[in-house]
Amino acid sequence: MTIFDAGKYIESYRKELYESVLPFWIEHSLDHEYGGYFNCLDADGTVYDTTKHMWLQCRQVWMLSRLYNALEKNPAWLEAARLGLDFIRRCGRTPEGRVYFSLTREGRPLFIQRKIFAECFYIAALDEYARASGDQSLKDEARRLFEQVLAWRADPAILGRPVLEGQPATSTMSEPMMLLWVADQLSGGGIHHPQSPLMQSCVAEILLHARAERKLVLENVAPDGAPLPGSLGRLMNPGHAIEAGWFVLEHLRGTGERKAAAAAISMIDWSFDRGWDPEYGGIFYFMDSEGLPPFQLEWTMKLWWPHCEALIGLMLAYRETGEPHYLEKFERVSEYAFTHFSDPRHGEWFGYLDRQGRLTHTLKGGPYKGFFHLPRMLMMCLKLLEELA
Amino acid sequence: MTIFDAGKYIESYRKELYESVLPFWIEHSLDHEYGGYFNCLDADGTVYDTTKHMWLQCRQVWMLSRLYNALEKNPAWLEAARLGLDFIRRCGRTPEGRVYFSLTREGRPLFIQRKIFAECFYIAALDEYARASGDQSLKDEARRLFEQVLAWRADPAILGRPVLEGQPATSTMSEPMMLLWVADQLSGGGIHHPQSPLMQSCVAEILLHARAERKLVLENVAPDGAPLPGSLGRLMNPGHAIEAGWFVLEHLRGTGERKAAAAAISMIDWSFDRGWDPEYGGIFYFMDSEGLPPFQLEWTMKLWWPHCEALIGLMLAYRETGEPHYLEKFERVSEYAFTHFSDPRHGEWFGYLDRQGRLTHTLKGGPYKGFFHLPRMLMMCLKLLEELA
């Protein structure tokens, strides 16, 4: 390989964050009339739908607050975070305390999912904003809701998900990932915290999904880690598995737990190797571990976020191991992502490409794409690159 | 145009139905051990998942029975229909009488939707099989369930769908379509039946979705036909709108209602013209009526079923109008479909292509693709081509 030029990446990642991503969202997403954020934004920032998706409202509050806490005490970022925080607190919760999935522009409820994820993003938003603003009462609300989430998770019928007797007992990787992320958040939002029993069980459950004998990571396994039959049991989501790997790696940082860290690095390795499309480049969205047809129609598409997760995961794996192949892969993914997703004209990244790398959607924000994966990646990679330089 | 050679199409459509589609499903889908059908079949008929999706179990019972009733009293088809009928009646309904969305191979419940569609396919299956077998008790069960479906539709909370106050009152085209289809089925499964108030209201509700001033059909409108804001209100599904058009056309056949029939033909015209991809051919899956980015990741894909619906719709529009451009379009769609979807090697059609027409999935059957759209199209087009010849 050529010598890795950290300075070059620091410059381009900083520029992308400060001159492309942040201005796009600050300029186009803030709803000064009703509060919260427009999260459905077309290429040039035009609002094409005023629905406010709670995952994205909460993630934007979290991300703005995190940038404020970690990068720069920029009052405009805190003010923008406050706009979303007030909105989600005023309109985001059901009378029973759950968190809606989507609201109208004015904040009236549209839809609620039978899952715990909206709640988890809400908790993280409150906690990170509390750190930025010093408002302790938000931390209390976040902690109380987390207790409820843990109870709801244990009894999905409360969420409206009927438990049917043919359903195999299943560990879905997204749940322990999300709970670990929130638990880490609540314990200080960073590293060097003590490992709680909940965190330990989340890490153990995540690592159950890594199948060493086949060098791959499955999205769904039995609670004891045994493979599940059918398409559900063969499903892989390489970007998601890389994200899980780096969650664990970040969580374990400083604990000296080498075995679990090595397993997390393997998750990143295997998922990157399986997920990278040798023909057209980019990371597949979904795959079947035996090459059978996945149920997901969009499985061949290349999405922005698995590439963000890969950039973080590869940088963290390099920090842990010092192995140069991670930097080579980082360069490869960075080249693909900046060439295909970045939009120098209007700022921010596009999100959705077909397998060959052609844009399928002009949107910059939609029901699942907001101010989150990309700025988180840029922020984290900037820090890691600066350590490296 | 060159002279339309109906005989050529009769030969190829008959061959496709009798030598490609029917043998594929009769050979690979019947589960003689547990009853019902394997509906997740790969290119060569290999079962890649044993989940039994109730939409497809019911549709296969209906289709086999309809072929028996309409085309040929083939005892093997009736026997295969019976295998599915016994399975769905034994395992398909909840203790409350609803119909599951999916079952394990053995028939244990896996999932239930908050929608009425599984029930509707179940009703149609029982009714059509009753006609084939002469078992009147099945007709009674079908009628009783339809009464329940109408009640559930009026109160979605019974289905587990919370009604939230921000939701705009919405007419979703699939509901009146499905109810009209089932009502037609129960009234004799064909033409020249009296129009009930339910049928009349379904036709009126479907036609509300056609926007003459813009020459397009929207999937979702307000109950009075007014446009809805946002992506939901701009959503078009051209294959679905063509299907709705031909449902209405078939329903009105013989009633002499010219105005509604003309509106239904317009639905077919506008949807075909908007849905056909001028660049790569084939019909888009989803579109935004103003060219904004649709929420659906797979919107550019070319699926087998909109092409089946277009072939039926174009043939019916020709029968109604005698305008030769429908035959030209029929030839264009037929050429595209047989070139891209048909699999002369193992039989049956592939289902999923990218925008450029490349196969994305090797499957012949999956959670939403079974023995239904294609054989229905081949059966109906055969009849229509024979009338023409």
Coordinates of N, CA and C in Angstrom, one line a residue, chain B residues 147 155 236 253:
Chain B
E147 N -68.9 -11.1 6.2 CA -69.6 -10.2 7.0 C -68.7 -9.6 8.1
D155 N -63.9 -0.8 11.8 CA -63.3 -0.5 13.1 C -61.9 -1.2 13.2
M236 N -48.0 6.6 -6.4 CA -48.7 5.9 -7.5 C -48.1 4.5 -7.6
R253 N -69.0 -5.4 -16.7 CA -69.3 -6.1 -18.0 C -70.8 -6.5 -18.0

